[in-house]
Amino acid sequence: MTGTFTYDALPMRVVFGSGSIEQLAAETDRLGLRRVLVLSTPEQRALADRAAGLLGKAAVGVFDSARMHVPVETVQAAESMASELQVDGCVAVGGGSTIGLAKALALGSDLAIVTVPTTYAGSEMTPIWGITKGEKKTTGRDRKVLPNSVIYDPDLTMTLPVPVSGTSGINAIAHAIEALYAPDGSPVIAAMAEQGIRDLADALPAISAASNDPRARALALQGAWLCGACLGATTMGLHHKLCHVLGGSLDLPHAETHAVMLPYVTAFNLPSAPASADALARALRTDDAITALRALTVDLGAPQTLLDLGVGENDLVRIADEVVSNPYSNPRTFTREELLELLHNAWKGRR
C-alpha cells in the first residue's frame, strides 16, 4: 500500500508473558483503582475468584453472569451491582462476552477497564462495543470503552478446548482480513494484519496437534493481539456486519458464526481487493488463499455451514434485508439478490 493515508494509534498498555496474571494488582494500582468489580461468565468463575484473590481488598465483588452478545438485561444487572458496590473499575477475565460486558459498563460510566483475555477474540484491542436488545444487536465505537490495560498470559489459554481455540482463532483472522481491505487502512495496519494471520495460521494447527504446546499458545495469543489491534483501527466490512446480524438476531455462537462465514465472504470480496488477496496469500503461504482458508477451518474442526449452527432457510431473507438496510463499508458493492445467494451458499455449504 502506498500513497496518502492516516494512522491513528490507539492508546493501549499490554503486559504479555507466561504468568503475567500475577501482575494484575500492579496494573490496577497503576490506574489508582481501589474498588474493583471482577467480571466473568459462569464457566470462568474459578478464574474470576483467582483474580479477586490477587487483587486482595481492592476486589469488592464478582459478577459471573456475562453472556454472549451482551444482552441489555445482563448489562443492567452488572450496572446495578457496580453502583451498589461503588466501584471505580472492573477487571474482565475471559473472552469476548466478558470483555464486551466490561465495555458496556464503561460506555455508561467512567469506569476503568483491565482485561485478562483467555481466548483469541481480540475485543480487548478495540473501542468497539455491542449490546443486544431483543433480537437486535447494536454496535458502535467509543474510545471510552477501550481497556486501559491488557494482560496477555498464554498460560490461561492452555485449557481452552481445541475446538474453541480453533473457532476463536478464525474469528481473530477475520478481523485482520477485513482490515486488509478497509477504506481507512494503512501500511502499518496491513503489516500487522499479515503477521497476525500468519501467526494464527501457524499456531492453530499446532494447538490442534498438541493443545498444551506453550509456544503455540503464546504465538496464537500474539496473533490475536495483532488481529484485534487491526480491527480496532479500521472500519469493519460485510463479514462483520453479517456476523453481527446473524449472531444478534438468531443468538448464534459468535466465533462459530465467524468461522462459517469467513471463507464465503472472503471469496466474495477478494476479487475486488487484489492487493489484499496477495497479502492474505503471503500470510497463508499459498497461491490459493481461499482454498487454504477453507482447509484451515476444516482441519480445525470448525462448523462449515449456517445449517450446522441451526439457522433455518427462512431466516436468510430477514438477515439479508437487515444487512442491506444498514450496510458497512465494503470493497465490493452488492445487491440484495447477491447477498441472498452468498447466504444460501453458506447455509448449504455450496462453494
Tab-separated table of C-alpha atoms in Angstrom:
chain	number	residue	atom	x	y	z
A	1	MET	CA	0.000	0.000	0.000
A	2	THR	CA	1.368	3.403	-0.953
A	3	GLY	CA	0.052	6.924	-1.183
A	4	THR	CA	-1.749	9.110	1.329
A	5	PHE	CA	-3.124	7.565	4.495
A	6	THR	CA	-3.923	8.336	8.127
A	7	TYR	CA	-2.915	6.105	11.009
A	8	ASP	CA	-4.451	6.898	14.383
A	9	ALA	CA	-2.712	4.799	17.056
A	10	LEU	CA	-4.897	3.720	19.947
A	11	PRO	CA	-3.561	4.176	23.487
A	12	MET	CA	-3.009	0.714	24.910
A	13	ARG	CA	-0.862	-0.825	27.607
A	14	VAL	CA	-0.046	-4.517	27.174
A	15	VAL	CA	1.561	-6.892	29.642
A	16	PHE	CA	2.455	-10.113	27.809
A	17	GLY	CA	4.023	-13.336	29.021
A	18	SER	CA	3.698	-16.560	30.936
A	19	GLY	CA	2.486	-15.918	34.473
A	20	SER	CA	1.657	-12.277	33.793
A	21	ILE	CA	-1.696	-12.554	35.585
A	22	GLU	CA	0.384	-12.201	38.743
A	23	GLN	CA	0.831	-8.548	37.754
A	24	LEU	CA	-2.899	-7.866	37.920
A	25	ALA	CA	-2.782	-5.955	41.207
A	26	ALA	CA	0.137	-3.860	39.958
A	27	GLU	CA	-1.925	-2.871	36.920
A	28	THR	CA	-4.981	-1.825	38.924
A	29	ASP	CA	-2.741	0.044	41.367
A	30	ARG	CA	-1.120	1.878	38.464
A	31	LEU	CA	-4.592	3.064	37.450
A	32	GLY	CA	-5.377	4.152	41.003
A	33	LEU	CA	-8.261	1.698	41.369
A	34	ARG	CA	-9.442	0.983	44.897
A	35	ARG	CA	-12.813	-0.717	44.413
A	36	VAL	CA	-12.821	-3.244	41.593
A	37	LEU	CA	-15.589	-5.476	40.254
A	38	VAL	CA	-14.348	-8.699	38.636
A	39	LEU	CA	-16.401	-9.874	35.639
A	40	SER	CA	-16.654	-13.371	34.153
A	41	THR	CA	-19.003	-15.927	32.665
A	42	PRO	CA	-20.351	-18.655	34.983
A	43	GLU	CA	-17.854	-21.088	33.439
A	44	GLN	CA	-14.911	-18.837	34.337
A	45	ARG	CA	-15.938	-18.241	37.960
A	46	ALA	CA	-12.912	-20.070	39.363
A	47	LEU	CA	-10.536	-17.849	37.383
A	48	ALA	CA	-12.522	-14.778	38.448
A	49	ASP	CA	-12.087	-15.831	42.082
A	50	ARG	CA	-8.367	-16.236	41.455
A	51	ALA	CA	-8.231	-12.718	40.040
A	52	ALA	CA	-10.133	-11.394	43.034
A	53	GLY	CA	-7.651	-13.110	45.310
A	54	LEU	CA	-4.742	-11.454	43.516
A	55	LEU	CA	-6.444	-8.068	43.906
A	56	GLY	CA	-6.967	-8.556	47.626
A	57	LYS	CA	-9.003	-5.845	49.347
A	58	ALA	CA	-9.370	-3.933	46.080
A	59	ALA	CA	-11.752	-6.631	44.801
A	60	VAL	CA	-15.160	-5.753	46.239
A	61	GLY	CA	-17.252	-8.186	44.202
A	62	VAL	CA	-17.510	-10.751	41.412
A	63	PHE	CA	-20.197	-10.637	38.720
A	64	ASP	CA	-20.162	-14.002	36.946
A	65	SER	CA	-23.173	-13.714	34.624
A	66	ALA	CA	-21.565	-12.346	31.445
A	67	ARG	CA	-23.292	-13.720	28.352
A	68	MET	CA	-22.669	-13.936	24.632
A	69	HIS	CA	-23.792	-10.906	22.591
A	70	VAL	CA	-24.046	-8.795	25.803
A	71	PRO	CA	-27.815	-8.785	26.441
A	72	VAL	CA	-29.078	-5.474	27.796
A	73	GLU	CA	-30.540	-7.293	30.821
A	74	THR	CA	-27.074	-8.549	31.749
A	75	VAL	CA	-25.650	-5.052	31.408
A	76	GLN	CA	-28.340	-3.673	33.698
A	77	ALA	CA	-27.685	-6.329	36.336
A	78	ALA	CA	-23.942	-5.617	36.266
A	79	GLU	CA	-24.558	-1.867	36.405
A	80	SER	CA	-26.744	-2.361	39.469
A	81	MET	CA	-24.017	-4.320	41.258
A	82	ALA	CA	-21.337	-1.818	40.244
A	83	SER	CA	-23.445	1.060	41.552
A	84	GLU	CA	-24.257	-0.710	44.813
A	85	LEU	CA	-20.589	-1.511	45.424
A	86	GLN	CA	-19.435	1.962	44.308
A	87	VAL	CA	-16.696	0.541	42.109
A	88	ASP	CA	-14.173	2.663	40.229
A	89	GLY	CA	-13.058	-0.012	37.796
A	90	CYS	CA	-13.577	-3.541	36.591
A	91	VAL	CA	-11.401	-6.478	35.647
A	92	ALA	CA	-12.756	-8.644	32.826
A	93	VAL	CA	-11.426	-12.196	32.907
A	94	GLY	CA	-12.394	-14.321	29.916
A	95	GLY	CA	-13.303	-13.974	26.252
A	96	GLY	CA	-15.324	-11.622	24.117
A	97	SER	CA	-18.543	-11.981	26.130
A	98	THR	CA	-16.927	-10.814	29.362
A	99	ILE	CA	-14.834	-8.105	27.756
A	100	GLY	CA	-17.935	-6.929	25.908
A	101	LEU	CA	-19.770	-6.602	29.219
A	102	ALA	CA	-16.916	-4.513	30.650
A	103	LYS	CA	-17.148	-2.213	27.642
A	104	ALA	CA	-20.901	-1.849	28.078
A	105	LEU	CA	-20.335	-0.806	31.698
A	106	ALA	CA	-17.698	1.722	30.670
A	107	LEU	CA	-19.956	3.114	27.955
A	108	GLY	CA	-22.385	4.456	30.541
A	109	SER	CA	-19.808	5.461	33.161
A	110	ASP	CA	-16.194	6.448	33.716
A	111	LEU	CA	-15.074	3.016	34.896
A	112	ALA	CA	-11.527	1.970	34.064
A	113	ILE	CA	-11.097	-1.461	32.480
A	114	VAL	CA	-8.366	-4.068	32.862
A	115	THR	CA	-8.807	-7.160	30.708
A	116	VAL	CA	-7.316	-10.629	31.047
A	117	PRO	CA	-8.219	-12.412	27.780
A	118	THR	CA	-8.469	-16.199	27.819
A	119	THR	CA	-9.499	-16.668	24.163
A	120	TYR	CA	-8.367	-15.227	20.843
A	121	ALA	CA	-11.363	-12.923	20.337
A	122	GLY	CA	-9.363	-9.672	20.151
A	123	SER	CA	-12.119	-7.496	21.626
A	124	GLU	CA	-9.684	-6.159	24.205
A	125	MET	CA	-7.841	-4.289	21.442
A	126	THR	CA	-10.798	-2.335	20.114
A	127	PRO	CA	-13.043	0.622	21.019
A	128	ILE	CA	-15.981	-1.320	19.535
A	129	TRP	CA	-18.936	-2.132	21.766
A	130	GLY	CA	-22.084	-4.157	21.184
A	131	ILE	CA	-25.308	-4.624	23.160
A	132	THR	CA	-28.212	-6.857	22.220
A	133	LYS	CA	-31.803	-5.934	22.995
A	134	GLY	CA	-34.390	-8.464	21.951
A	135	GLU	CA	-33.230	-9.766	18.580
A	136	LYS	CA	-31.305	-6.638	17.554
A	137	LYS	CA	-27.621	-6.129	18.262
A	138	THR	CA	-26.468	-2.514	18.267
A	139	THR	CA	-22.757	-1.789	17.826
A	140	GLY	CA	-20.676	1.356	17.911
A	141	ARG	CA	-17.237	2.853	18.512
A	142	ASP	CA	-16.253	4.935	21.506
A	143	ARG	CA	-12.773	5.352	22.935
A	144	LYS	CA	-14.124	5.397	26.462
A	145	VAL	CA	-14.730	1.627	26.223
A	146	LEU	CA	-11.135	0.899	25.222
A	147	PRO	CA	-9.453	-1.113	28.001
A	148	ASN	CA	-6.804	0.779	29.926
A	149	SER	CA	-4.606	-2.277	30.319
A	150	VAL	CA	-4.486	-5.769	28.821
A	151	ILE	CA	-2.771	-8.714	30.460
A	152	TYR	CA	-1.958	-11.485	27.986
A	153	ASP	CA	-0.995	-14.640	29.866
A	154	PRO	CA	-0.651	-17.628	27.500
A	155	ASP	CA	-0.866	-19.966	30.498
A	156	LEU	CA	-4.550	-19.064	30.874
A	157	THR	CA	-5.292	-20.366	27.371
A	158	MET	CA	-3.708	-23.783	27.917
A	159	THR	CA	-7.019	-25.343	28.932
A	160	LEU	CA	-9.024	-23.662	26.161
A	161	PRO	CA	-10.560	-26.640	24.313
A	162	VAL	CA	-9.151	-27.285	20.859
A	163	PRO	CA	-12.482	-26.664	19.041
A	164	VAL	CA	-12.952	-23.359	20.863
A	165	SER	CA	-9.332	-22.416	20.197
A	166	GLY	CA	-9.879	-23.044	16.501
A	167	THR	CA	-13.059	-21.028	16.070
A	168	SER	CA	-11.781	-18.261	18.334
A	169	GLY	CA	-8.605	-18.031	16.250
A	170	ILE	CA	-10.547	-17.940	12.977
A	171	ASN	CA	-12.616	-15.120	14.461
A	172	ALA	CA	-9.365	-13.235	15.048
A	173	ILE	CA	-8.194	-13.925	11.488
A	174	ALA	CA	-11.450	-12.388	10.266
A	175	HIS	CA	-10.519	-9.116	11.959
A	176	ALA	CA	-7.248	-8.947	10.049
A	177	ILE	CA	-8.691	-9.966	6.680
A	178	GLU	CA	-11.254	-7.173	6.819
A	179	ALA	CA	-8.553	-4.735	7.913
A	180	LEU	CA	-6.563	-5.586	4.761
A	181	TYR	CA	-9.250	-4.096	2.531
A	182	ALA	CA	-10.684	-1.491	4.896
A	183	PRO	CA	-11.021	2.017	3.399
A	184	ASP	CA	-9.107	3.506	6.334
A	185	GLY	CA	-6.214	1.059	6.260
A	186	SER	CA	-2.538	1.931	6.190
A	187	PRO	CA	0.832	0.207	5.649
A	188	VAL	CA	1.107	-0.189	9.435
A	189	ILE	CA	-2.229	-1.966	9.713
A	190	ALA	CA	-1.520	-4.089	6.623
A	191	ALA	CA	1.757	-5.296	8.124
A	192	MET	CA	0.100	-6.103	11.454
A	193	ALA	CA	-2.759	-7.906	9.711
A	194	GLU	CA	-0.477	-10.051	7.592
A	195	GLN	CA	1.681	-11.033	10.567
A	196	GLY	CA	-1.339	-11.700	12.778
A	197	ILE	CA	-2.880	-14.026	10.196
A	198	ARG	CA	0.448	-15.816	9.744
A	199	ASP	CA	0.887	-16.271	13.498
A	200	LEU	CA	-2.572	-17.795	13.905
A	201	ALA	CA	-2.360	-19.937	10.775
A	202	ASP	CA	0.873	-21.408	12.155
A	203	ALA	CA	-0.271	-21.704	15.766
A	204	LEU	CA	-3.777	-23.134	15.456
A	205	PRO	CA	-2.833	-26.411	13.728
A	206	ALA	CA	-0.046	-26.854	16.294
A	207	ILE	CA	-2.580	-26.392	19.103
A	208	SER	CA	-4.867	-28.905	17.402
A	209	ALA	CA	-1.992	-31.398	17.384
A	210	ALA	CA	-0.870	-30.672	20.968
A	211	SER	CA	-3.223	-28.433	22.951
A	212	ASN	CA	-0.687	-27.849	25.721
A	213	ASP	CA	2.093	-26.600	23.440
A	214	PRO	CA	3.230	-23.414	25.241
A	215	ARG	CA	4.949	-21.935	22.193
A	216	ALA	CA	1.863	-22.407	20.024
A	217	ARG	CA	-0.398	-20.916	22.688
A	218	ALA	CA	1.816	-17.843	23.023
A	219	LEU	CA	2.022	-17.433	19.238
A	220	ALA	CA	-1.769	-17.671	18.892
A	221	LEU	CA	-2.269	-15.061	21.599
A	222	GLN	CA	0.246	-12.770	19.888
A	223	GLY	CA	-1.606	-13.233	16.600
A	224	ALA	CA	-4.930	-12.476	18.254
A	225	TRP	CA	-3.440	-9.291	19.724
A	226	LEU	CA	-2.266	-8.117	16.297
A	227	CYS	CA	-5.546	-9.016	14.583
A	228	GLY	CA	-7.584	-7.337	17.305
A	229	ALA	CA	-5.493	-4.194	17.014
A	230	CYS	CA	-6.246	-4.148	13.277
A	231	LEU	CA	-9.955	-4.351	13.969
A	232	GLY	CA	-9.699	-1.538	16.495
A	233	ALA	CA	-8.039	0.789	13.986
A	234	THR	CA	-10.128	0.209	10.865
A	235	THR	CA	-13.665	0.070	9.530
A	236	MET	CA	-15.455	-3.257	9.510
A	237	GLY	CA	-16.933	-4.653	6.299
A	238	LEU	CA	-19.568	-7.086	5.096
A	239	HIS	CA	-18.208	-10.057	7.027
A	240	HIS	CA	-18.578	-8.400	10.423
A	241	LYS	CA	-21.928	-6.911	9.523
A	242	LEU	CA	-23.282	-10.323	8.573
A	243	CYS	CA	-21.907	-11.952	11.726
A	244	HIS	CA	-23.324	-9.220	13.967
A	245	VAL	CA	-26.772	-9.525	12.405
A	246	LEU	CA	-26.742	-13.325	12.384
A	247	GLY	CA	-25.482	-13.554	15.944
A	248	GLY	CA	-27.698	-10.861	17.421
A	249	SER	CA	-30.865	-11.903	15.603
A	250	LEU	CA	-30.560	-15.673	15.998
A	251	ASP	CA	-28.407	-15.900	19.157
A	252	LEU	CA	-25.722	-17.848	17.318
A	253	PRO	CA	-22.325	-18.628	18.854
A	254	HIS	CA	-20.082	-15.714	17.945
A	255	ALA	CA	-16.806	-17.387	16.953
A	256	GLU	CA	-18.507	-20.272	15.146
A	257	THR	CA	-20.527	-17.822	13.063
A	258	HIS	CA	-17.321	-16.066	12.008
A	259	ALA	CA	-15.746	-19.423	11.149
A	260	VAL	CA	-18.649	-20.374	8.878
A	261	MET	CA	-18.966	-17.043	7.087
A	262	LEU	CA	-15.305	-16.086	6.623
A	263	PRO	CA	-14.426	-18.259	3.585
A	264	TYR	CA	-17.620	-17.247	1.777
A	265	VAL	CA	-17.336	-13.500	2.361
A	266	THR	CA	-13.604	-13.513	1.671
A	267	ALA	CA	-14.161	-15.304	-1.650
A	268	PHE	CA	-16.858	-12.738	-2.459
A	269	ASN	CA	-14.682	-9.711	-1.655
A	270	LEU	CA	-11.115	-10.553	-2.695
A	271	PRO	CA	-11.643	-10.208	-6.470
A	272	SER	CA	-12.372	-6.533	-5.739
A	273	ALA	CA	-9.289	-6.189	-3.497
A	274	PRO	CA	-6.297	-7.727	-5.329
A	275	ALA	CA	-3.655	-6.252	-3.022
A	276	SER	CA	-5.477	-7.747	-0.043
A	277	ALA	CA	-5.662	-11.082	-1.837
A	278	ASP	CA	-1.887	-11.005	-2.333
A	279	ALA	CA	-1.290	-10.169	1.337
A	280	LEU	CA	-3.578	-12.977	2.500
A	281	ALA	CA	-1.819	-15.442	0.199
A	282	ARG	CA	1.545	-14.418	1.645
A	283	ALA	CA	0.249	-14.767	5.195
A	284	LEU	CA	-1.121	-18.249	4.483
A	285	ARG	CA	1.958	-19.209	2.441
A	286	THR	CA	-0.085	-20.286	-0.561
A	287	ASP	CA	-1.059	-19.335	-4.103
A	288	ASP	CA	-4.745	-20.026	-3.384
A	289	ALA	CA	-5.785	-18.123	-0.260
A	290	ILE	CA	-9.461	-19.103	-0.347
A	291	THR	CA	-8.742	-22.834	-0.604
A	292	ALA	CA	-6.146	-22.556	2.172
A	293	LEU	CA	-8.512	-20.588	4.395
A	294	ARG	CA	-11.306	-23.100	3.908
A	295	ALA	CA	-8.900	-26.001	4.514
A	296	LEU	CA	-7.810	-24.366	7.769
A	297	THR	CA	-11.400	-24.212	9.036
A	298	VAL	CA	-11.935	-27.859	8.078
A	299	ASP	CA	-8.685	-29.034	9.680
A	300	LEU	CA	-9.577	-27.225	12.900
A	301	GLY	CA	-12.989	-28.911	13.024
A	302	ALA	CA	-14.934	-25.658	12.742
A	303	PRO	CA	-18.566	-25.791	11.592
A	304	GLN	CA	-18.863	-25.394	7.833
A	305	THR	CA	-22.412	-24.180	7.206
A	306	LEU	CA	-25.079	-21.977	8.745
A	307	LEU	CA	-27.250	-25.086	8.774
A	308	ASP	CA	-24.692	-26.634	11.149
A	309	LEU	CA	-25.427	-23.722	13.510
A	310	GLY	CA	-29.183	-24.318	13.395
A	311	VAL	CA	-30.071	-21.456	11.055
A	312	GLY	CA	-33.308	-22.001	9.153
A	313	GLU	CA	-33.516	-21.231	5.453
A	314	ASN	CA	-36.428	-18.903	6.141
A	315	ASP	CA	-34.147	-16.783	8.355
A	316	LEU	CA	-31.905	-15.808	5.452
A	317	VAL	CA	-34.267	-13.284	3.873
A	318	ARG	CA	-34.638	-11.416	7.149
A	319	ILE	CA	-30.872	-11.363	7.649
A	320	ALA	CA	-30.258	-10.068	4.124
A	321	ASP	CA	-32.875	-7.348	4.497
A	322	GLU	CA	-31.336	-6.076	7.742
A	323	VAL	CA	-27.804	-6.050	6.319
A	324	VAL	CA	-28.895	-4.211	3.160
A	325	SER	CA	-30.847	-1.651	5.186
A	326	ASN	CA	-27.719	-0.530	7.063
A	327	PRO	CA	-24.598	-1.779	5.232
A	328	TYR	CA	-20.981	-1.380	6.335
A	329	SER	CA	-18.243	-0.143	4.004
A	330	ASN	CA	-17.091	-2.975	1.744
A	331	PRO	CA	-14.663	-3.300	-1.195
A	332	ARG	CA	-17.339	-4.893	-3.365
A	333	THR	CA	-20.808	-3.435	-3.735
A	334	PHE	CA	-23.657	-5.925	-3.703
A	335	THR	CA	-27.344	-6.248	-4.316
A	336	ARG	CA	-29.894	-7.895	-2.081
A	337	GLU	CA	-30.016	-10.826	-4.507
A	338	GLU	CA	-26.225	-11.286	-4.418
A	339	LEU	CA	-26.280	-11.199	-0.625
A	340	LEU	CA	-29.048	-13.792	-0.523
A	341	GLU	CA	-27.021	-16.014	-2.842
A	342	LEU	CA	-23.991	-15.679	-0.549
A	343	LEU	CA	-26.105	-16.570	2.492
A	344	HIS	CA	-27.668	-19.561	0.743
A	345	ASN	CA	-24.204	-20.778	-0.222
A	346	ALA	CA	-23.068	-20.503	3.401
A	347	TRP	CA	-26.259	-22.189	4.572
A	348	LYS	CA	-25.924	-25.191	2.275
A	349	GLY	CA	-22.138	-25.385	2.102
A	350	ARG	CA	-22.134	-24.689	-1.616
A	351	ARG	CA	-18.715	-23.440	-2.725
